[in-house]
PDB file of C-alpha atoms in Angstrom:
ATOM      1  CA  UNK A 101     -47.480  56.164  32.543  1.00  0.00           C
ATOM      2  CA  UNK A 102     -47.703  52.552  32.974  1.00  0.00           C
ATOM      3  CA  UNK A 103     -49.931  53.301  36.547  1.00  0.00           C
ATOM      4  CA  UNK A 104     -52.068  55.750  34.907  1.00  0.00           C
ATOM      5  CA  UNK A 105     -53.027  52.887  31.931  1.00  0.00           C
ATOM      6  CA  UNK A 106     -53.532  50.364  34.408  1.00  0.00           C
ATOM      7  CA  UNK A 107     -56.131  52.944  36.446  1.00  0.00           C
ATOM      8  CA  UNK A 108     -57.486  53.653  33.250  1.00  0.00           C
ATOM      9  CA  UNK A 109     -58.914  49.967  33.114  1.00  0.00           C
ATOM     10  CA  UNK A 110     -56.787  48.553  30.330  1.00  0.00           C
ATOM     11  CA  UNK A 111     -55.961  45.088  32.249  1.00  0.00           C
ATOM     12  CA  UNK A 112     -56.916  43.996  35.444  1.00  0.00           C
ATOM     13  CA  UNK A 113     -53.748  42.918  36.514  1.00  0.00           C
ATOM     14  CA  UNK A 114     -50.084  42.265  35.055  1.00  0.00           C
ATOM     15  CA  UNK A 115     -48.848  39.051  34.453  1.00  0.00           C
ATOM     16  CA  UNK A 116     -51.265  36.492  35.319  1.00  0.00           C
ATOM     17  CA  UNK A 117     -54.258  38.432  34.086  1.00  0.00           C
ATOM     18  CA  UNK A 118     -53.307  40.699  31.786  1.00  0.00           C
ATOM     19  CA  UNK A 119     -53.943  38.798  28.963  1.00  0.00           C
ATOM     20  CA  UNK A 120     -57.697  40.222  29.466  1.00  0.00           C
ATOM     21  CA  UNK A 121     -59.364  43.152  29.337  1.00  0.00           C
ATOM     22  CA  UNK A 122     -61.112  44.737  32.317  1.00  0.00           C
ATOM     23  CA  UNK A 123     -63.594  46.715  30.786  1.00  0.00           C
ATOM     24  CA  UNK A 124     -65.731  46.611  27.353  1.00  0.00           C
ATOM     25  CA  UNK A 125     -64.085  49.381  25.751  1.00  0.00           C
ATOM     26  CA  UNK A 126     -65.805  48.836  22.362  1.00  0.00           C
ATOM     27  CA  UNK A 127     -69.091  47.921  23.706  1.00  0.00           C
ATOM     28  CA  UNK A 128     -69.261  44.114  22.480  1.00  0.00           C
ATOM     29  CA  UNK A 129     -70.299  42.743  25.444  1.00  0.00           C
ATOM     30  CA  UNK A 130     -69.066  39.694  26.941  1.00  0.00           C
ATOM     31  CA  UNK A 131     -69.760  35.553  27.671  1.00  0.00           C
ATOM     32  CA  UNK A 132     -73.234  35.133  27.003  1.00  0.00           C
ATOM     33  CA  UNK A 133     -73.878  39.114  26.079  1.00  0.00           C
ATOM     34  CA  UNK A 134     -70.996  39.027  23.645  1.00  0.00           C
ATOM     35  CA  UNK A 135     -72.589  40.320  20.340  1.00  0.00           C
ATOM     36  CA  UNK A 136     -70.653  38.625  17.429  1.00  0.00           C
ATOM     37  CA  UNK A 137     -72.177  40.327  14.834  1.00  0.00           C
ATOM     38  CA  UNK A 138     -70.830  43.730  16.430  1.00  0.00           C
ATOM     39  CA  UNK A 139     -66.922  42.325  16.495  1.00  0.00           C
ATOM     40  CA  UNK A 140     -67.478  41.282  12.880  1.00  0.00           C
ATOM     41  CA  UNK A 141     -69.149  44.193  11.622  1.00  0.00           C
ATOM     42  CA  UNK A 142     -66.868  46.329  13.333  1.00  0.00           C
ATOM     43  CA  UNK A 143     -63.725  44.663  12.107  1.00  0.00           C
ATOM     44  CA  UNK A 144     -65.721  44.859   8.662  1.00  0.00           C
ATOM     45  CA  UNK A 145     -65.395  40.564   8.269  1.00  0.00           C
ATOM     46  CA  UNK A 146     -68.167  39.146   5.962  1.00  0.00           C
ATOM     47  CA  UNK A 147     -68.741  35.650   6.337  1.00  0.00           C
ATOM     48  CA  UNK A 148     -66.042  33.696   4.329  1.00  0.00           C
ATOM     49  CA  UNK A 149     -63.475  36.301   6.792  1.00  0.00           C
ATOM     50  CA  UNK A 150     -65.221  34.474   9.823  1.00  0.00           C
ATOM     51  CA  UNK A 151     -65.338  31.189   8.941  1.00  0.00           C
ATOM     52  CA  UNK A 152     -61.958  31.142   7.849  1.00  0.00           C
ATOM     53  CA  UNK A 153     -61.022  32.990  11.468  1.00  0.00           C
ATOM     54  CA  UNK A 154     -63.466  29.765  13.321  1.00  0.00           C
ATOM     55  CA  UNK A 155     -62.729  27.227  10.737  1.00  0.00           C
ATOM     56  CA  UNK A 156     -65.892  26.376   9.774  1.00  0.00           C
ATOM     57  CA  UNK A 157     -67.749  26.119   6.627  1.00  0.00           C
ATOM     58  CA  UNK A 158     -69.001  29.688   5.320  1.00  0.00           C
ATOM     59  CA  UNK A 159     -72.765  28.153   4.926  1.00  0.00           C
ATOM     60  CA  UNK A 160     -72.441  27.855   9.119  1.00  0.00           C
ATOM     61  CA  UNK A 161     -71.630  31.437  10.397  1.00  0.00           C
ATOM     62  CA  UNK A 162     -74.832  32.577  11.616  1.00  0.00           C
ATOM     63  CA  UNK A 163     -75.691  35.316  14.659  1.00  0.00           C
ATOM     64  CA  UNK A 164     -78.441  33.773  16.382  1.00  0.00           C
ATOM     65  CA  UNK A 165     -78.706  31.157  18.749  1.00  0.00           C
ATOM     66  CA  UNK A 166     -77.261  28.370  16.176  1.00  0.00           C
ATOM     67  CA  UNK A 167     -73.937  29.895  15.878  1.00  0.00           C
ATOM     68  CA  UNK A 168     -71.036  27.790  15.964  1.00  0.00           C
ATOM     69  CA  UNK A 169     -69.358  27.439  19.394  1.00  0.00           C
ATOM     70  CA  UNK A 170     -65.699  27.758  17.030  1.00  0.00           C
ATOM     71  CA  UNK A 171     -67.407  31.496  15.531  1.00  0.00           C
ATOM     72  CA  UNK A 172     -68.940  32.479  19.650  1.00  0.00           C
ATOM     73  CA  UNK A 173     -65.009  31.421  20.725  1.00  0.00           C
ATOM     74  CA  UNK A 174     -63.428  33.054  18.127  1.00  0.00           C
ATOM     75  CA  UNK A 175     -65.363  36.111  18.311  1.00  0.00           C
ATOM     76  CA  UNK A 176     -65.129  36.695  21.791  1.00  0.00           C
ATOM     77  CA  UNK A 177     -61.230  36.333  21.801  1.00  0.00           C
ATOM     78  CA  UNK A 178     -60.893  38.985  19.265  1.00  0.00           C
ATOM     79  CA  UNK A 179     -63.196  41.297  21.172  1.00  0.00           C
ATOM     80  CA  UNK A 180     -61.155  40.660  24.093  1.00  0.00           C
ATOM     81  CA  UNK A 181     -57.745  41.507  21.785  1.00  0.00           C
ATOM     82  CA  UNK A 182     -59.593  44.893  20.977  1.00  0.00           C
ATOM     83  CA  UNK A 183     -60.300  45.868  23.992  1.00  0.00           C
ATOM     84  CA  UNK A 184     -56.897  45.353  25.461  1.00  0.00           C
ATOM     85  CA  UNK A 185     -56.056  47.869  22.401  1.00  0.00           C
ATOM     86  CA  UNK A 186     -58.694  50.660  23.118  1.00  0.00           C
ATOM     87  CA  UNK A 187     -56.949  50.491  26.796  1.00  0.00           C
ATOM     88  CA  UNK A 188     -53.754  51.049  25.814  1.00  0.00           C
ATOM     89  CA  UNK A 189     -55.117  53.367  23.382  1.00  0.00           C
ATOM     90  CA  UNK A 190     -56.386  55.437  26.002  1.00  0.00           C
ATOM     91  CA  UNK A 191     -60.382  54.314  25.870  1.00  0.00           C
ATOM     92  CA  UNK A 192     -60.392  56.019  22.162  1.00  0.00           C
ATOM     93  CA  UNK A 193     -63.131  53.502  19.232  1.00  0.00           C
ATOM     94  CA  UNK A 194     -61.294  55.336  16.661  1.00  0.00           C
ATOM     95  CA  UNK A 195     -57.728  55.124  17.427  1.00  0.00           C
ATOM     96  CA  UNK A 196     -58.101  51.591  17.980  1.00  0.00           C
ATOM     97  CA  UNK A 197     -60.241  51.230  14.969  1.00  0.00           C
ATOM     98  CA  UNK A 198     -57.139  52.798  12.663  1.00  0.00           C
ATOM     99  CA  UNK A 199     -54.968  50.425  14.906  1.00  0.00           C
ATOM    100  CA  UNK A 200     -56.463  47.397  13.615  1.00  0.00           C
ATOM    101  CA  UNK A 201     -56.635  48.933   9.982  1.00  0.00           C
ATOM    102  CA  UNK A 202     -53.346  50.133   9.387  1.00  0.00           C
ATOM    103  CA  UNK A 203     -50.039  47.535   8.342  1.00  0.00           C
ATOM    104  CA  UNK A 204     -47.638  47.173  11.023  1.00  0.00           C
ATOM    105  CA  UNK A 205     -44.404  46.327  10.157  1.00  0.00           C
ATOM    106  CA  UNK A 206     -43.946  44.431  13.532  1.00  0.00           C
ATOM    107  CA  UNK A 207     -46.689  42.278  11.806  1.00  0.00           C
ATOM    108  CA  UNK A 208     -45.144  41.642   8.390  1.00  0.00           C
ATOM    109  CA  UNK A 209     -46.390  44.909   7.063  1.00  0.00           C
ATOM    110  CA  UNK A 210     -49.732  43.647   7.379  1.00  0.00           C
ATOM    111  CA  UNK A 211     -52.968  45.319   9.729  1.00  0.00           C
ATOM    112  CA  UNK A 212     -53.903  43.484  12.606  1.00  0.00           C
ATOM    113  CA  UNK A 213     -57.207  43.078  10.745  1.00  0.00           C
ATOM    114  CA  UNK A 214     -55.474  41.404   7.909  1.00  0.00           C
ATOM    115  CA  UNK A 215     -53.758  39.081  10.273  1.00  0.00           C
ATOM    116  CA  UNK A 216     -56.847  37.938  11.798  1.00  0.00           C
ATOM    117  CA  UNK A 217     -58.364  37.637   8.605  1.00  0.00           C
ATOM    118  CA  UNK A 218     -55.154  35.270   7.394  1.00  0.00           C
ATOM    119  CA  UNK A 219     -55.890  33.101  10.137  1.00  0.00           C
ATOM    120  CA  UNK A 220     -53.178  34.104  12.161  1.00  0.00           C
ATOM    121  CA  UNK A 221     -54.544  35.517  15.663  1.00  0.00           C
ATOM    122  CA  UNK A 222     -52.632  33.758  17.365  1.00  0.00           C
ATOM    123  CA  UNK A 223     -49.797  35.335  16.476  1.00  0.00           C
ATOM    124  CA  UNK A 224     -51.560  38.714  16.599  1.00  0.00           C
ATOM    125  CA  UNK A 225     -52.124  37.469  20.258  1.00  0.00           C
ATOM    126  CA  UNK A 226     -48.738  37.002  21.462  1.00  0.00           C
ATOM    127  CA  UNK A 227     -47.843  40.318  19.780  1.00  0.00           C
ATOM    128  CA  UNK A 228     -50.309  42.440  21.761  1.00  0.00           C
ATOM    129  CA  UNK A 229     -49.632  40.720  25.288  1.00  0.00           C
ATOM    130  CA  UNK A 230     -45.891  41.125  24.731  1.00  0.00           C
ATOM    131  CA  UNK A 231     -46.535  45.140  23.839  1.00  0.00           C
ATOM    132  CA  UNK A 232     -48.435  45.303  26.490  1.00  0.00           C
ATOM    133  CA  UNK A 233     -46.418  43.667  28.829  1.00  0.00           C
ATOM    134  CA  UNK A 234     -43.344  45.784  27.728  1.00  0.00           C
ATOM    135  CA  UNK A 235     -44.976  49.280  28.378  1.00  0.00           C
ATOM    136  CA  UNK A 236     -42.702  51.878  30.270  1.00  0.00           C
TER     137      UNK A 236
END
């Protein structure tokens, strides 16, 4: 199973590099083509969500070409986080959508959503790599 995961795209590589995704799953794009507003809307943040996520001030999250570097960052490492998801949730928007929407108790009986909104993707981090890293 693990094989067929890694063909499907999931990570590039274990160890090392599988701490990001190989493909754009979810469609946000990437580095300069990453689209923010897509991760946010997606993850259904409004703006005092993502400023808390970037710390910054809630008057500063913006989409266009002023955006924080702290919200572009940010952004782009949850994106990342979601697409290592989809992969191991065999390529599928939805699943991985009800993923991040649904309490965990391996989280604190909170959604992966919710922990990102608390501030606390790091921790959300570490807990996907480590799954991932432990598949059979």
């Amino acid at each position: 199973m693990f094989q067929a995961w890694l063909l499907e795209g999931a990570v590039q590589n274990s160890g090392l590099f599988a701490t990001v995704a190989s493909k754009d799953f979810l469609g946000f794009g990437s580095g300069e083509s990453l689209n923010s507003k897509k991760v946010s809307d997606w993850l259904d943040f409004n703006k005092e969500d993502v400023a808390k996520i970037a710390s910054v001030s809630k008057s500063s999250v913006r989409w266009d070409d002023a955006m924080p570097k702290a919200v572009a960052e940010r952004m782009e490492e949850i994106a990342n986080i979601a697409n290592l998801v989809a992969g191991v949730l065999a390529n599928d928007p939805a699943k991985t959508a009800l993923w991040f929407r649904t309490k965990n108790p391996m989280l604190g009986d909170l959604s992966p959503r919710d922990m990102l909104r608390l501030g606390r993707y790091e921790r959300l981090r570490r807990y996907v790599i480590s799954a991932i890293a432990e598949q059979p």
